C-alpha positions as a Markdown table, in Angstrom:
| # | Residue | x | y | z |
|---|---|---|---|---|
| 1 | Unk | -8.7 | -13.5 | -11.3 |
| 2 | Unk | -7.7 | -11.1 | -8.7 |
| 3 | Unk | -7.1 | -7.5 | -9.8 |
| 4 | Unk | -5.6 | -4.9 | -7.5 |
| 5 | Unk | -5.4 | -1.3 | -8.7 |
| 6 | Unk | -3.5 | 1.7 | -7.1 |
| 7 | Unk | -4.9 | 5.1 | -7.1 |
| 8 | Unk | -4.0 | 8.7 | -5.3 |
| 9 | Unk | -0.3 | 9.0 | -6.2 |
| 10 | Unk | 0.8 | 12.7 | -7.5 |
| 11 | Unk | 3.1 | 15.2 | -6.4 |
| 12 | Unk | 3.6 | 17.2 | -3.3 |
| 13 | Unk | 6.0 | 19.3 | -1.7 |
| 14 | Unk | 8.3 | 18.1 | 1.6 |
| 15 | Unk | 5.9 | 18.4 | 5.1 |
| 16 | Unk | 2.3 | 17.5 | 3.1 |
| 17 | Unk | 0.0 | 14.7 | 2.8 |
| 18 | Unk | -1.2 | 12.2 | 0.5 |
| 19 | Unk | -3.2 | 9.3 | 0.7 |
| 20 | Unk | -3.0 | 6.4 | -1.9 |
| 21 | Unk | -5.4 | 3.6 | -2.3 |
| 22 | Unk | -6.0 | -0.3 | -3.3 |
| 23 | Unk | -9.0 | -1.3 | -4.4 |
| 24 | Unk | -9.2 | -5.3 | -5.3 |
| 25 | Unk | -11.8 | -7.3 | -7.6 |
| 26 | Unk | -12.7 | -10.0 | -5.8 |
| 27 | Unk | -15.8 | -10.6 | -3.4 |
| 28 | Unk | -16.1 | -9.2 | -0.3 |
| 29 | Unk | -15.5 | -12.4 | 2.2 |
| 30 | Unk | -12.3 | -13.3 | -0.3 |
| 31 | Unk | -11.4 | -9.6 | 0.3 |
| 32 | Unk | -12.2 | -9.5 | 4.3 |
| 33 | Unk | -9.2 | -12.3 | 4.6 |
| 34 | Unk | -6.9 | -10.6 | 2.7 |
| 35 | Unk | -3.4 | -9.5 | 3.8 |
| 36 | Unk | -2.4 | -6.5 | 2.3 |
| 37 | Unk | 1.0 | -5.1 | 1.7 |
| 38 | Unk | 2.3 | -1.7 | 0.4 |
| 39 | Unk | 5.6 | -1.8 | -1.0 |
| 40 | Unk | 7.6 | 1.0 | -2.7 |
| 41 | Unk | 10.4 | 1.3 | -5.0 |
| 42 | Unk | 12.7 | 4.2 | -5.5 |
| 43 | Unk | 14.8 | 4.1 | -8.6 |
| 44 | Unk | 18.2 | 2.8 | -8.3 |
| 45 | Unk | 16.5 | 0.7 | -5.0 |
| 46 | Unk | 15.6 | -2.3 | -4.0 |
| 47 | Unk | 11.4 | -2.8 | -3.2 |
| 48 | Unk | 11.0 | -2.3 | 0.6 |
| 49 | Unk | 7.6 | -3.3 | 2.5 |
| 50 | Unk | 6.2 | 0.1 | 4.0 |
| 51 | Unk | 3.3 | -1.2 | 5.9 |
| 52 | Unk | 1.0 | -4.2 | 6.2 |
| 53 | Unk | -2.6 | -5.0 | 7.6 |
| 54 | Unk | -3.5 | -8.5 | 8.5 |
| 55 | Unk | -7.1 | -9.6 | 7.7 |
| 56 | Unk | -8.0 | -9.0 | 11.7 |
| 57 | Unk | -7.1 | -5.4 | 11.1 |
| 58 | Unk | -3.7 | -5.6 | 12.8 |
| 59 | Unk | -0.6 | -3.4 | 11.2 |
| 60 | Unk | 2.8 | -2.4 | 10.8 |
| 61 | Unk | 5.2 | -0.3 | 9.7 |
| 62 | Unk | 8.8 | 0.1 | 8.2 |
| 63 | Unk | 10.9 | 2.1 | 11.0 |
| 64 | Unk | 10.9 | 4.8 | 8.1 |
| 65 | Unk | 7.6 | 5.4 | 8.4 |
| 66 | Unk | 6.4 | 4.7 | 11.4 |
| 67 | Unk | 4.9 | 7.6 | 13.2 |
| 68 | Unk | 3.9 | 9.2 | 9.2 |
| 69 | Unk | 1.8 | 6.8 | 7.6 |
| 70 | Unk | -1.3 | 4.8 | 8.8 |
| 71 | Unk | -2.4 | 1.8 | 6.8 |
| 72 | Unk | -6.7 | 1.3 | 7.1 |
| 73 | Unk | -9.0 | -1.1 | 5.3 |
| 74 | Unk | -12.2 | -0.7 | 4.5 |
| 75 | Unk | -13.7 | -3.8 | 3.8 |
| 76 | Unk | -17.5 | -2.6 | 2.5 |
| 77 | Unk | -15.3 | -1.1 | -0.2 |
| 78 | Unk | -13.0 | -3.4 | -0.9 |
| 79 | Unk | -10.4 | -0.9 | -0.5 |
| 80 | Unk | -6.8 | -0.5 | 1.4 |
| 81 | Unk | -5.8 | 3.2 | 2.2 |
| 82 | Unk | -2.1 | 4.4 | 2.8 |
| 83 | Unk | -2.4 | 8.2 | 4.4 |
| 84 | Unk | 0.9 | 9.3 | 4.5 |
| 85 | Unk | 1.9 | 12.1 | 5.7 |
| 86 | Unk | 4.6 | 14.3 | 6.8 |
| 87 | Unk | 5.7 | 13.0 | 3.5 |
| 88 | Unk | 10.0 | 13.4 | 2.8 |
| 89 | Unk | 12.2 | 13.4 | -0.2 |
| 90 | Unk | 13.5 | 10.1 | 0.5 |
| 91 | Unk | 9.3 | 9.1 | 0.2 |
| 92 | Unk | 9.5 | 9.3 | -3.4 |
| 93 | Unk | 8.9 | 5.9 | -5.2 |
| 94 | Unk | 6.5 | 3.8 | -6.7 |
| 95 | Unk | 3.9 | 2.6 | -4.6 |
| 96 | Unk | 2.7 | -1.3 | -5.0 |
| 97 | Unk | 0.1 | -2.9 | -3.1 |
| 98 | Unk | 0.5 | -6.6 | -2.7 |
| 99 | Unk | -2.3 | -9.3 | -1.3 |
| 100 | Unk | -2.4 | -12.7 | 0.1 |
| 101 | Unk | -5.5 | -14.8 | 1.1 |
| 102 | Unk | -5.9 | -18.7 | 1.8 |
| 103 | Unk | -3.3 | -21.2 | 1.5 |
| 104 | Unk | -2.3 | -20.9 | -1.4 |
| 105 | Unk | 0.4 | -18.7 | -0.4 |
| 106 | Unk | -0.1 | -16.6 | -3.7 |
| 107 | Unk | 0.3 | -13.1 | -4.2 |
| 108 | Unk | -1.2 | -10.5 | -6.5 |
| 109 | Unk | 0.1 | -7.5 | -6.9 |
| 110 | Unk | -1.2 | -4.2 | -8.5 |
| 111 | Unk | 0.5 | -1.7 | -11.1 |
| 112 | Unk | 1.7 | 0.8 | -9.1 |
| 113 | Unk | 1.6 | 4.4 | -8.6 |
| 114 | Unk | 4.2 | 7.2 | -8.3 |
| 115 | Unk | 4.3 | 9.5 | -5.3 |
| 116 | Unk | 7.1 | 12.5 | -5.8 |
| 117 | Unk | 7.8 | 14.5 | -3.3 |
| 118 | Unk | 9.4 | 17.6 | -3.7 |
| 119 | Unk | 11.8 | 19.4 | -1.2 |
C-alpha cells in the first residue's frame, strides 16, 4: 500500500517563500522509479499540474510557475520537495502530490496541504 503524505503548507504573505514536501511509504528502489507530480487546487478551480520530476530527475513546470518553484527529490529520504517562492495570491490552493511507478499505470495520491498566501 502506497502512502503519500504532504507536509510544509501554512500561510505567508505576497513576495515570501515556502517549501512543501511528499514523503511516500514504500521502499527505496519502488520510490527511486517514481514519478512525482504536484498538483493544486484553488477553490471554485479545476486541479492544475504545477510541476513534475521523472524518476531520472528530469522536471517541469506549469508556465505559472516556472521561474518561482523548483521541484527536487531526494531519494535517501523518500521525499519530494516543492520550494516555491516568490509566492502570489493567485498561489493559494491545496497542494496534492501524485506518484506513478511501473506499468501499472496507477496513481496514488496524498491528502493534501493548504498554502495561503496573503497580499
Amino acid at each position: 500500500q502506497v502512502q503519500l503524505v504532504e507536509s510544509g503548507g501554512g500561510l505567508v504573505q505576497a513576495g515570501g517563500s515556502l517549501r512543501v514536501s511528499c514523503a511516500a511509504s514504500v521502499s527505496r528502489s519502488i520510490f527511486s522509479s517514481m514519478s512525482i507530480h504536484w498538483y493544486r487546487q484553488a477553490p471554485g478551480k479545476q486541479r492544475e499540474l504545477v510541476a513534475l520530476i521523472s524518476s531520472g530527475g528530469a522536471t517541469n513546470y506549469a508556465d505559472s510557475v516556472q521561474g518561482r518553484f523548483t521541484i527536487s527529490r531526494e531519494n535517501a529520504r523518500n521525499t519530494v520537495h516543492l520550494q516555491m517562492n516568490s509566492l502570489k495570491p493567485e498561489d493559494t490552493a491545496v497542494y496534492y502530490c501524485a506518484a506513478t511507478y511501473g506499468s501499472s499505470l496507477r496513481w496514488y495520491w496524498g491528502q493534501g496541504t493548504q498554502v495561503t498566501v496573503s497580499s
